[in-house]
PDB file of C-alpha atoms in Angstrom:
ATOM      1  CA  MET A 184      32.469  10.903  61.090  1.00  0.00           C
ATOM      2  CA  SER A 185      32.297   9.247  57.865  1.00  0.00           C
ATOM      3  CA  CYS A 186      29.497   9.840  55.315  1.00  0.00           C
ATOM      4  CA  LYS A 187      28.131   6.876  53.428  1.00  0.00           C
ATOM      5  CA  ILE A 188      26.120   7.456  50.320  1.00  0.00           C
ATOM      6  CA  ASN A 189      23.512   4.988  49.594  1.00  0.00           C
ATOM      7  CA  TYR A 190      23.432   4.508  45.735  1.00  0.00           C
ATOM      8  CA  ARG A 191      20.424   2.088  45.725  1.00  0.00           C
ATOM      9  CA  PRO A 192      17.672   4.872  45.088  1.00  0.00           C
ATOM     10  CA  ARG A 193      19.814   6.339  42.343  1.00  0.00           C
ATOM     11  CA  LEU A 194      20.395   3.074  40.646  1.00  0.00           C
ATOM     12  CA  PHE A 195      16.555   2.272  40.868  1.00  0.00           C
ATOM     13  CA  VAL A 196      15.698   5.693  39.274  1.00  0.00           C
ATOM     14  CA  ILE A 197      18.299   4.998  36.585  1.00  0.00           C
ATOM     15  CA  GLY A 198      16.959   1.582  35.998  1.00  0.00           C
ATOM     16  CA  CYS A 199      13.330   2.753  35.566  1.00  0.00           C
ATOM     17  CA  LEU A 200      14.544   5.484  33.196  1.00  0.00           C
ATOM     18  CA  LEU A 201      16.254   2.773  31.068  1.00  0.00           C
ATOM     19  CA  ALA A 202      13.199   0.554  31.111  1.00  0.00           C
ATOM     20  CA  ALA A 203      11.156   3.404  30.094  1.00  0.00           C
ATOM     21  CA  ILE A 204      13.079   4.028  26.924  1.00  0.00           C
ATOM     22  CA  ALA A 205      14.273   0.640  25.980  1.00  0.00           C
ATOM     23  CA  PRO A 206      10.865  -0.174  23.966  1.00  0.00           C
ATOM     24  CA  GLY A 207      11.619   2.643  21.817  1.00  0.00           C
ATOM     25  CA  CYS A 208      15.101   1.298  20.959  1.00  0.00           C
ATOM     26  CA  GLY A 209      13.805  -1.642  18.798  1.00  0.00           C
ATOM     27  CA  SER A 210      13.117  -1.711  15.179  1.00  0.00           C
ATOM     28  CA  ASN A 211      10.490   0.814  13.897  1.00  0.00           C
ATOM     29  CA  ASN A 212       9.837  -1.870  11.106  1.00  0.00           C
ATOM     30  CA  PRO A 213       9.032  -5.059  13.037  1.00  0.00           C
ATOM     31  CA  LEU A 214       7.318  -6.745  10.067  1.00  0.00           C
ATOM     32  CA  GLY A 215      10.170  -5.828   7.663  1.00  0.00           C
ATOM     33  CA  ARG A 216       7.849  -3.971   5.449  1.00  0.00           C
ATOM     34  CA  GLN A 217       9.232  -2.952   2.121  1.00  0.00           C
ATOM     35  CA  ALA A 218       8.581   0.203   0.001  1.00  0.00           C
ATOM     36  CA  ILE A 219       6.726  -0.673  -3.250  1.00  0.00           C
ATOM     37  CA  SER A 220       6.542   1.220  -6.500  1.00  0.00           C
ATOM     38  CA  GLY A 221       5.934   0.923 -10.240  1.00  0.00           C
ATOM     39  CA  THR A 222       3.953   1.884 -13.218  1.00  0.00           C
ATOM     40  CA  VAL A 223       0.610   0.818 -14.698  1.00  0.00           C
ATOM     41  CA  GLN A 224      -0.087   1.040 -18.442  1.00  0.00           C
ATOM     42  CA  PHE A 225      -3.509   0.314 -19.922  1.00  0.00           C
ATOM     43  CA  LYS A 226      -3.322  -0.206 -23.887  1.00  0.00           C
ATOM     44  CA  GLY A 227       0.221   1.002 -23.838  1.00  0.00           C
ATOM     45  CA  VAL A 228      -0.860   4.433 -22.227  1.00  0.00           C
ATOM     46  CA  PRO A 229      -0.155   5.314 -18.520  1.00  0.00           C
ATOM     47  CA  LEU A 230      -3.391   4.729 -16.494  1.00  0.00           C
ATOM     48  CA  GLU A 231      -4.635   8.113 -15.649  1.00  0.00           C
ATOM     49  CA  HIS A 232      -6.432   7.362 -12.402  1.00  0.00           C
ATOM     50  CA  GLY A 233      -7.039   4.055 -10.400  1.00  0.00           C
ATOM     51  CA  SER A 234      -5.846   1.933  -7.648  1.00  0.00           C
ATOM     52  CA  ILE A 235      -3.709  -1.014  -7.016  1.00  0.00           C
ATOM     53  CA  ASP A 236      -4.089  -3.592  -4.163  1.00  0.00           C
ATOM     54  CA  PHE A 237      -1.734  -6.297  -2.889  1.00  0.00           C
ATOM     55  CA  ALA A 238      -3.388  -9.159  -1.082  1.00  0.00           C
ATOM     56  CA  PRO A 239      -1.128 -11.647   0.671  1.00  0.00           C
ATOM     57  CA  LEU A 240      -1.385 -15.093  -0.416  1.00  0.00           C
ATOM     58  CA  ALA A 241      -0.146 -16.477   2.964  1.00  0.00           C
ATOM     59  CA  PRO A 242      -2.850 -16.578   5.655  1.00  0.00           C
ATOM     60  CA  GLY A 243      -2.601 -13.806   8.301  1.00  0.00           C
ATOM     61  CA  GLY A 244      -0.337 -11.703   6.033  1.00  0.00           C
ATOM     62  CA  VAL A 245      -0.490  -7.864   5.727  1.00  0.00           C
ATOM     63  CA  ALA A 246      -2.264  -6.139   2.727  1.00  0.00           C
ATOM     64  CA  SER A 247      -1.578  -2.834   1.251  1.00  0.00           C
ATOM     65  CA  GLY A 248      -2.586  -0.544  -1.672  1.00  0.00           C
ATOM     66  CA  ALA A 249      -2.168   2.845  -3.202  1.00  0.00           C
ATOM     67  CA  LEU A 250      -3.675   5.114  -5.755  1.00  0.00           C
ATOM     68  CA  ILE A 251      -2.475   5.320  -9.249  1.00  0.00           C
ATOM     69  CA  ALA A 252      -1.992   8.830 -10.826  1.00  0.00           C
ATOM     70  CA  LYS A 253      -0.657   9.301 -14.343  1.00  0.00           C
ATOM     71  CA  GLY A 254       0.547   5.598 -14.669  1.00  0.00           C
ATOM     72  CA  LYS A 255       2.509   5.600 -11.211  1.00  0.00           C
ATOM     73  CA  TYR A 256       2.116   4.452  -7.765  1.00  0.00           C
ATOM     74  CA  ALA A 257       4.259   4.112  -4.719  1.00  0.00           C
ATOM     75  CA  ILE A 258       3.885   2.818  -1.261  1.00  0.00           C
ATOM     76  CA  ALA A 259       6.153   4.080   1.394  1.00  0.00           C
ATOM     77  CA  ALA A 260       7.970   1.303   3.658  1.00  0.00           C
ATOM     78  CA  ASP A 261       5.864   2.290   6.791  1.00  0.00           C
ATOM     79  CA  GLN A 262       2.785   1.291   4.768  1.00  0.00           C
ATOM     80  CA  GLY A 263       4.471  -1.179   2.498  1.00  0.00           C
ATOM     81  CA  LEU A 264       4.621  -4.913   2.352  1.00  0.00           C
ATOM     82  CA  PRO A 265       6.726  -7.676   4.278  1.00  0.00           C
ATOM     83  CA  ALA A 266       8.564 -10.200   1.966  1.00  0.00           C
ATOM     84  CA  GLY A 267       6.232 -12.636   0.483  1.00  0.00           C
ATOM     85  CA  LYS A 268       3.819 -13.434  -2.403  1.00  0.00           C
ATOM     86  CA  TYR A 269       0.909 -11.273  -3.165  1.00  0.00           C
ATOM     87  CA  GLN A 270      -2.158 -11.150  -5.490  1.00  0.00           C
ATOM     88  CA  VAL A 271      -2.418  -7.989  -7.397  1.00  0.00           C
ATOM     89  CA  ALA A 272      -5.842  -6.197  -8.370  1.00  0.00           C
ATOM     90  CA  ILE A 273      -5.850  -2.991 -10.490  1.00  0.00           C
ATOM     91  CA  ILE A 274      -8.991  -0.947 -10.806  1.00  0.00           C
ATOM     92  CA  ASP A 275      -9.420   2.046 -12.995  1.00  0.00           C
ATOM     93  CA  SER A 276     -11.446   5.088 -12.055  1.00  0.00           C
ATOM     94  CA  GLN A 277     -13.266   7.394 -14.343  1.00  0.00           C
ATOM     95  CA  GLU A 278     -14.384  10.813 -13.869  1.00  0.00           C
ATOM     96  CA  ALA A 279     -18.145  11.143 -13.369  1.00  0.00           C
ATOM     97  CA  PRO A 280     -19.940  12.594 -16.291  1.00  0.00           C
ATOM     98  CA  PRO A 281     -20.863  16.286 -15.879  1.00  0.00           C
ATOM     99  CA  LEU A 282     -24.543  16.919 -14.729  1.00  0.00           C
ATOM    100  CA  PRO A 283     -26.833  18.045 -17.600  1.00  0.00           C
ATOM    101  CA  PRO A 284     -27.863  21.645 -17.562  1.00  0.00           C
ATOM    102  CA  GLY A 285     -30.737  22.579 -15.336  1.00  0.00           C
ATOM    103  CA  HIS A 286     -30.028  19.319 -13.261  1.00  0.00           C
ATOM    104  CA  MET A 287     -32.014  19.418  -9.846  1.00  0.00           C
ATOM    105  CA  PRO A 288     -31.313  17.455  -6.798  1.00  0.00           C
ATOM    106  CA  GLY A 289     -33.520  14.268  -7.124  1.00  0.00           C
ATOM    107  CA  ASP A 290     -33.125  14.082 -10.755  1.00  0.00           C
ATOM    108  CA  LYS A 291     -31.807  11.030 -12.390  1.00  0.00           C
ATOM    109  CA  LEU A 292     -28.039  11.040 -12.594  1.00  0.00           C
ATOM    110  CA  PRO A 293     -26.157  10.319 -15.986  1.00  0.00           C
ATOM    111  CA  PRO A 294     -24.925   6.720 -16.053  1.00  0.00           C
ATOM    112  CA  THR A 295     -21.422   6.186 -14.359  1.00  0.00           C
ATOM    113  CA  PRO A 296     -18.627   5.022 -16.839  1.00  0.00           C
ATOM    114  CA  LYS A 297     -17.995   1.337 -16.702  1.00  0.00           C
ATOM    115  CA  PRO A 298     -14.491   0.161 -15.646  1.00  0.00           C
ATOM    116  CA  GLN A 299     -12.187  -0.410 -18.661  1.00  0.00           C
ATOM    117  CA  ILE A 300      -9.623  -2.617 -16.874  1.00  0.00           C
ATOM    118  CA  PRO A 301     -10.706  -6.211 -17.479  1.00  0.00           C
ATOM    119  CA  ALA A 302     -11.939  -8.456 -14.470  1.00  0.00           C
ATOM    120  CA  GLU A 303      -8.914 -10.675 -14.742  1.00  0.00           C
ATOM    121  CA  TRP A 304      -7.025  -7.801 -13.467  1.00  0.00           C
ATOM    122  CA  ASN A 305      -9.169  -6.991 -10.345  1.00  0.00           C
ATOM    123  CA  THR A 306     -12.231  -9.087  -9.278  1.00  0.00           C
ATOM    124  CA  LYS A 307     -10.999 -12.384 -10.883  1.00  0.00           C
ATOM    125  CA  SER A 308      -7.102 -11.546 -10.596  1.00  0.00           C
ATOM    126  CA  GLN A 309      -4.662 -14.291 -10.798  1.00  0.00           C
ATOM    127  CA  HIS A 310      -1.675 -11.898 -11.062  1.00  0.00           C
ATOM    128  CA  THR A 311       1.063 -12.220  -8.457  1.00  0.00           C
ATOM    129  CA  VAL A 312       4.200 -10.596  -7.386  1.00  0.00           C
ATOM    130  CA  GLU A 313       6.779 -11.473  -4.860  1.00  0.00           C
ATOM    131  CA  VAL A 314       8.197  -8.780  -2.523  1.00  0.00           C
ATOM    132  CA  LYS A 315      11.814  -9.512  -1.745  1.00  0.00           C
ATOM    133  CA  PRO A 316      13.199  -8.639   1.730  1.00  0.00           C
ATOM    134  CA  ARG A 317      16.150  -6.534   0.286  1.00  0.00           C
ATOM    135  CA  GLY A 318      16.506  -4.387  -2.814  1.00  0.00           C
ATOM    136  CA  ALA A 319      13.989  -2.409  -4.929  1.00  0.00           C
ATOM    137  CA  ASN A 320      10.377  -3.856  -5.127  1.00  0.00           C
ATOM    138  CA  LYS A 321       9.324  -2.261  -8.266  1.00  0.00           C
ATOM    139  CA  PHE A 322       6.492  -3.829 -10.198  1.00  0.00           C
ATOM    140  CA  ASP A 323       5.430  -2.616 -13.631  1.00  0.00           C
ATOM    141  CA  PHE A 324       2.145  -3.740 -15.168  1.00  0.00           C
ATOM    142  CA  ASP A 325       1.152  -3.392 -18.899  1.00  0.00           C
ATOM    143  CA  ILE A 326      -2.714  -4.277 -19.342  1.00  0.00           C
ATOM    144  CA  SER A 327      -4.535  -5.011 -22.531  1.00  0.00           C
ATOM    145  CA  ALA A 328      -8.110  -4.616 -22.971  1.00  0.00           C
ATOM    146  CA  THR A 329      -8.554  -8.126 -24.146  1.00  0.00           C
ATOM    147  CA  LYS A 330      -7.840 -11.507 -22.377  1.00  0.00           C
ATOM    148  CA  LYS A 331      -4.621 -12.972 -23.127  1.00  0.00           C
TER     149      LYS A 331
END
């Protein structure tokens, strides 16, 4: 008596397993995002606190941004930018002034400090960078307080 093994159910199970695993085999970075880093100086001194935003010039692009601390910022590749051109906006943040002695809830707050970075670097920014598909994408900015 001969015993014949039917391999079809086994092949079906193996095929299902491969199909389940296959989506995870592709690129973890389908947009080709790049890590971004750099420095920001204001009046020749590293910007203590702030934020930097990169908005795509191409419709439908990906935007990203980072906090600036002690003049440095970095965006990891998983949150980075695909190759292309981006508008840059930099905003400084100031610490709120201390509350006066005896301040009670509902009392008027001291005025918040006004931003020092000129509008031409944030709300009216025309500054751009180009992110390359390979290599270091390091962008350093040196901002003066007056318009150029």
